[in-house]
Amino acid sequence: MKIFKPDFSWDGLDRQFVRVDSSAFRLIFQDGDRKFMDDRYEQDYYYSWQNRDKNFIEFTILTPDESSNCLTLKYFIFDKNGKFISKFDIANTCGDAGWTFNADGKQLSPSKFIYNTDEADSDIEDIWEKGDSASYEITINKQGKVVEREIYKRHFTRKTR
């Protein structure tokens, strides 16, 4: 079982990973949902190659978002000609002013993943935290398309100290 954990931090991204340059960026983000930024806090990084299925090109990209203080690991799927097929989040770490969002993923089989999320807000004194936990089953079909389904959700209140 392969595990995708948010084992990355803002410190030293440039030393740990290779930046995605502008020409590669256009090939990766073909769906146009992200603009290329040459700012180190918004720069994308190559994280890992995936060998799930020899019929596809698959890899993960670490995407920072300074506005929400998030680092997201995205899993990309392309056909053998480099045409974008699908992508999904597989790990996250976020936090700002009492709000946190953390997620990790597990590859259960070559085409099935579980993505577990935990989002919470703390009160002013950081004594209580309220939030939601959810799990999603992510399946990659034979055409490389991602199908995501929520399989668990719960609201929680917990004491933090």
mmCIF file of C-alpha atoms in Angstrom:
data_model
loop_
_atom_site.group_PDB
_atom_site.id
_atom_site.type_symbol
_atom_site.label_atom_id
_atom_site.label_comp_id
_atom_site.label_asym_id
_atom_site.label_seq_id
_atom_site.Cartn_x
_atom_site.Cartn_y
_atom_site.Cartn_z
ATOM 1 C CA MET A 1 0.000 0.000 0.000
ATOM 2 C CA LYS A 2 1.414 3.380 -1.005
ATOM 3 C CA ILE A 3 0.793 6.281 1.390
ATOM 4 C CA PHE A 4 0.726 9.957 0.431
ATOM 5 C CA LYS A 5 1.253 12.088 3.552
ATOM 6 C CA PRO A 6 1.692 15.824 3.861
ATOM 7 C CA ASP A 7 5.374 15.380 4.808
ATOM 8 C CA PHE A 8 6.401 18.670 3.243
ATOM 9 C CA SER A 9 6.710 22.199 4.592
ATOM 10 C CA TRP A 10 7.233 25.681 3.219
ATOM 11 C CA ASP A 11 10.832 25.709 4.430
ATOM 12 C CA GLY A 12 13.286 24.691 1.747
ATOM 13 C CA LEU A 13 10.926 23.803 -1.096
ATOM 14 C CA ASP A 14 13.558 25.028 -3.567
ATOM 15 C CA ARG A 15 16.206 22.812 -1.971
ATOM 16 C CA GLN A 16 14.013 19.696 -1.759
ATOM 17 C CA PHE A 17 12.199 19.745 -5.105
ATOM 18 C CA VAL A 18 12.636 20.805 -8.728
ATOM 19 C CA ARG A 19 10.501 23.735 -9.861
ATOM 20 C CA VAL A 20 8.119 23.358 -12.767
ATOM 21 C CA ASP A 21 9.276 25.884 -15.395
ATOM 22 C CA SER A 22 6.828 27.901 -17.522
ATOM 23 C CA SER A 23 6.968 25.623 -20.584
ATOM 24 C CA ALA A 24 6.377 22.436 -18.554
ATOM 25 C CA PHE A 25 3.691 24.255 -16.576
ATOM 26 C CA ARG A 26 1.639 24.815 -19.753
ATOM 27 C CA LEU A 27 1.897 21.100 -20.561
ATOM 28 C CA ILE A 28 0.857 20.031 -17.054
ATOM 29 C CA PHE A 29 -1.951 22.506 -16.371
ATOM 30 C CA GLN A 30 -3.690 22.072 -19.731
ATOM 31 C CA ASP A 31 -7.114 22.536 -18.151
ATOM 32 C CA GLY A 32 -6.252 26.207 -17.459
ATOM 33 C CA ASP A 33 -7.401 26.201 -13.830
ATOM 34 C CA ARG A 34 -4.058 27.544 -12.587
ATOM 35 C CA LYS A 35 -1.910 30.443 -13.819
ATOM 36 C CA PHE A 36 1.883 30.247 -13.909
ATOM 37 C CA MET A 37 3.466 32.272 -11.100
ATOM 38 C CA ASP A 38 7.149 33.001 -10.880
ATOM 39 C CA ASP A 39 6.845 33.717 -7.170
ATOM 40 C CA ARG A 40 8.530 31.183 -4.883
ATOM 41 C CA TYR A 41 5.398 30.994 -2.696
ATOM 42 C CA GLU A 42 3.169 30.120 -5.655
ATOM 43 C CA GLN A 43 5.624 28.004 -7.688
ATOM 44 C CA ASP A 44 4.786 24.365 -8.473
ATOM 45 C CA TYR A 45 7.273 21.532 -7.852
ATOM 46 C CA TYR A 46 7.750 18.013 -9.192
ATOM 47 C CA TYR A 47 7.185 15.591 -6.338
ATOM 48 C CA SER A 48 7.119 11.995 -7.644
ATOM 49 C CA TRP A 49 6.587 9.760 -10.672
ATOM 50 C CA GLN A 50 3.861 7.141 -10.425
ATOM 51 C CA ASN A 51 4.019 3.728 -12.117
ATOM 52 C CA ARG A 52 0.402 2.714 -11.640
ATOM 53 C CA ASP A 53 -0.418 1.858 -15.272
ATOM 54 C CA LYS A 54 1.991 1.667 -18.231
ATOM 55 C CA ASN A 55 -0.719 3.072 -20.539
ATOM 56 C CA PHE A 56 -0.561 6.500 -18.853
ATOM 57 C CA ILE A 57 1.940 9.146 -17.767
ATOM 58 C CA GLU A 58 1.326 9.823 -14.077
ATOM 59 C CA PHE A 59 3.094 11.989 -11.529
ATOM 60 C CA THR A 60 2.467 14.204 -8.511
ATOM 61 C CA ILE A 61 3.013 17.949 -8.280
ATOM 62 C CA LEU A 62 3.374 19.928 -5.055
ATOM 63 C CA THR A 63 1.333 23.115 -5.388
ATOM 64 C CA PRO A 64 1.679 25.929 -2.831
ATOM 65 C CA ASP A 65 -1.061 28.498 -2.276
ATOM 66 C CA GLU A 66 0.178 31.357 -0.141
ATOM 67 C CA SER A 67 -3.259 33.003 0.139
ATOM 68 C CA SER A 68 -4.607 30.040 2.139
ATOM 69 C CA ASN A 69 -1.225 28.879 3.474
ATOM 70 C CA CYS A 70 -1.672 25.483 1.795
ATOM 71 C CA LEU A 71 0.616 22.936 0.238
ATOM 72 C CA THR A 72 -1.318 20.464 -1.918
ATOM 73 C CA LEU A 73 -0.032 17.304 -3.531
ATOM 74 C CA LYS A 74 -1.919 16.753 -6.799
ATOM 75 C CA TYR A 75 -1.904 13.500 -8.751
ATOM 76 C CA PHE A 76 -1.958 14.018 -12.566
ATOM 77 C CA ILE A 77 -2.873 11.538 -15.301
ATOM 78 C CA PHE A 78 -2.008 12.040 -19.000
ATOM 79 C CA ASP A 79 -2.272 9.782 -22.011
ATOM 80 C CA LYS A 80 0.922 8.538 -23.686
ATOM 81 C CA ASN A 81 0.863 11.581 -26.019
ATOM 82 C CA GLY A 82 0.872 13.997 -23.087
ATOM 83 C CA LYS A 83 -2.817 14.978 -23.294
ATOM 84 C CA PHE A 84 -4.308 15.776 -19.893
ATOM 85 C CA ILE A 85 -6.942 13.292 -18.709
ATOM 86 C CA SER A 86 -7.531 13.841 -15.003
ATOM 87 C CA LYS A 87 -6.150 14.947 -11.644
ATOM 88 C CA PHE A 88 -7.032 14.784 -7.964
ATOM 89 C CA ASP A 89 -5.709 15.960 -4.597
ATOM 90 C CA ILE A 90 -3.925 13.205 -2.694
ATOM 91 C CA ALA A 91 -2.366 15.070 0.305
ATOM 92 C CA ASN A 92 -2.655 18.533 1.873
ATOM 93 C CA THR A 93 -1.408 20.582 4.754
ATOM 94 C CA CYS A 94 -2.959 23.993 5.427
ATOM 95 C CA GLY A 95 -3.358 26.322 8.343
ATOM 96 C CA ASP A 96 -3.987 29.953 9.133
ATOM 97 C CA ALA A 97 -5.389 31.857 12.132
ATOM 98 C CA GLY A 98 -6.877 28.858 13.930
ATOM 99 C CA TRP A 99 -8.054 27.101 10.749
ATOM 100 C CA THR A 100 -6.407 23.838 9.656
ATOM 101 C CA PHE A 101 -6.954 21.434 6.786
ATOM 102 C CA ASN A 102 -4.920 18.258 6.558
ATOM 103 C CA ALA A 103 -5.367 15.278 4.294
ATOM 104 C CA ASP A 104 -3.547 12.123 3.346
ATOM 105 C CA GLY A 105 -4.102 9.463 0.742
ATOM 106 C CA LYS A 106 -3.583 5.746 0.469
ATOM 107 C CA GLN A 107 -3.355 3.709 -2.701
ATOM 108 C CA LEU A 108 -5.302 0.531 -1.969
ATOM 109 C CA SER A 109 -4.903 -1.038 -5.406
ATOM 110 C CA PRO A 110 -3.573 0.160 -8.764
ATOM 111 C CA SER A 111 -6.805 2.022 -9.506
ATOM 112 C CA LYS A 112 -8.287 2.732 -6.046
ATOM 113 C CA PHE A 113 -7.292 5.361 -3.480
ATOM 114 C CA ILE A 114 -8.690 6.597 -0.183
ATOM 115 C CA TYR A 115 -8.364 10.320 0.567
ATOM 116 C CA ASN A 116 -8.925 11.260 4.252
ATOM 117 C CA THR A 117 -9.491 14.891 5.220
ATOM 118 C CA ASP A 118 -9.685 16.743 8.528
ATOM 119 C CA GLU A 119 -10.720 20.419 8.608
ATOM 120 C CA ALA A 120 -11.062 22.356 11.854
ATOM 121 C CA ASP A 121 -11.388 25.824 13.363
ATOM 122 C CA SER A 122 -10.151 26.676 16.856
ATOM 123 C CA ASP A 123 -11.788 29.109 19.233
ATOM 124 C CA ILE A 124 -9.965 32.269 20.307
ATOM 125 C CA GLU A 125 -8.408 30.605 23.370
ATOM 126 C CA ASP A 126 -7.370 27.502 21.347
ATOM 127 C CA ILE A 127 -9.177 25.279 23.848
ATOM 128 C CA TRP A 128 -11.905 23.873 21.589
ATOM 129 C CA GLU A 129 -11.794 22.868 17.974
ATOM 130 C CA LYS A 130 -14.789 22.228 15.701
ATOM 131 C CA GLY A 131 -14.655 20.701 12.284
ATOM 132 C CA ASP A 132 -15.341 17.914 9.861
ATOM 133 C CA SER A 133 -13.578 14.725 8.890
ATOM 134 C CA ALA A 134 -14.347 13.041 5.599
ATOM 135 C CA SER A 135 -13.072 10.173 3.486
ATOM 136 C CA TYR A 136 -13.359 9.783 -0.252
ATOM 137 C CA GLU A 137 -12.866 6.789 -2.475
ATOM 138 C CA ILE A 138 -11.044 7.774 -5.652
ATOM 139 C CA THR A 139 -11.117 5.351 -8.559
ATOM 140 C CA ILE A 140 -9.235 5.714 -11.829
ATOM 141 C CA ASN A 141 -11.153 4.026 -14.651
ATOM 142 C CA LYS A 142 -9.602 2.283 -17.670
ATOM 143 C CA GLN A 143 -9.646 5.561 -19.651
ATOM 144 C CA GLY A 144 -7.684 7.350 -16.888
ATOM 145 C CA LYS A 145 -10.661 9.391 -15.650
ATOM 146 C CA VAL A 146 -11.062 9.937 -11.924
ATOM 147 C CA VAL A 147 -14.313 9.107 -10.135
ATOM 148 C CA GLU A 148 -14.550 10.434 -6.571
ATOM 149 C CA ARG A 149 -17.163 9.335 -4.027
ATOM 150 C CA GLU A 150 -17.618 10.431 -0.402
ATOM 151 C CA ILE A 151 -17.703 7.345 1.810
ATOM 152 C CA TYR A 152 -17.542 8.872 5.303
ATOM 153 C CA LYS A 153 -18.240 12.202 6.987
ATOM 154 C CA ARG A 154 -18.550 13.299 10.569
ATOM 155 C CA HIS A 155 -18.707 16.606 12.398
ATOM 156 C CA PHE A 156 -16.649 16.859 15.575
ATOM 157 C CA THR A 157 -15.938 19.076 18.566
ATOM 158 C CA ARG A 158 -12.814 18.281 20.522
ATOM 159 C CA LYS A 159 -10.844 19.780 23.370
ATOM 160 C CA THR A 160 -7.307 20.688 22.307
ATOM 161 C CA ARG A 161 -5.825 21.211 25.768
#
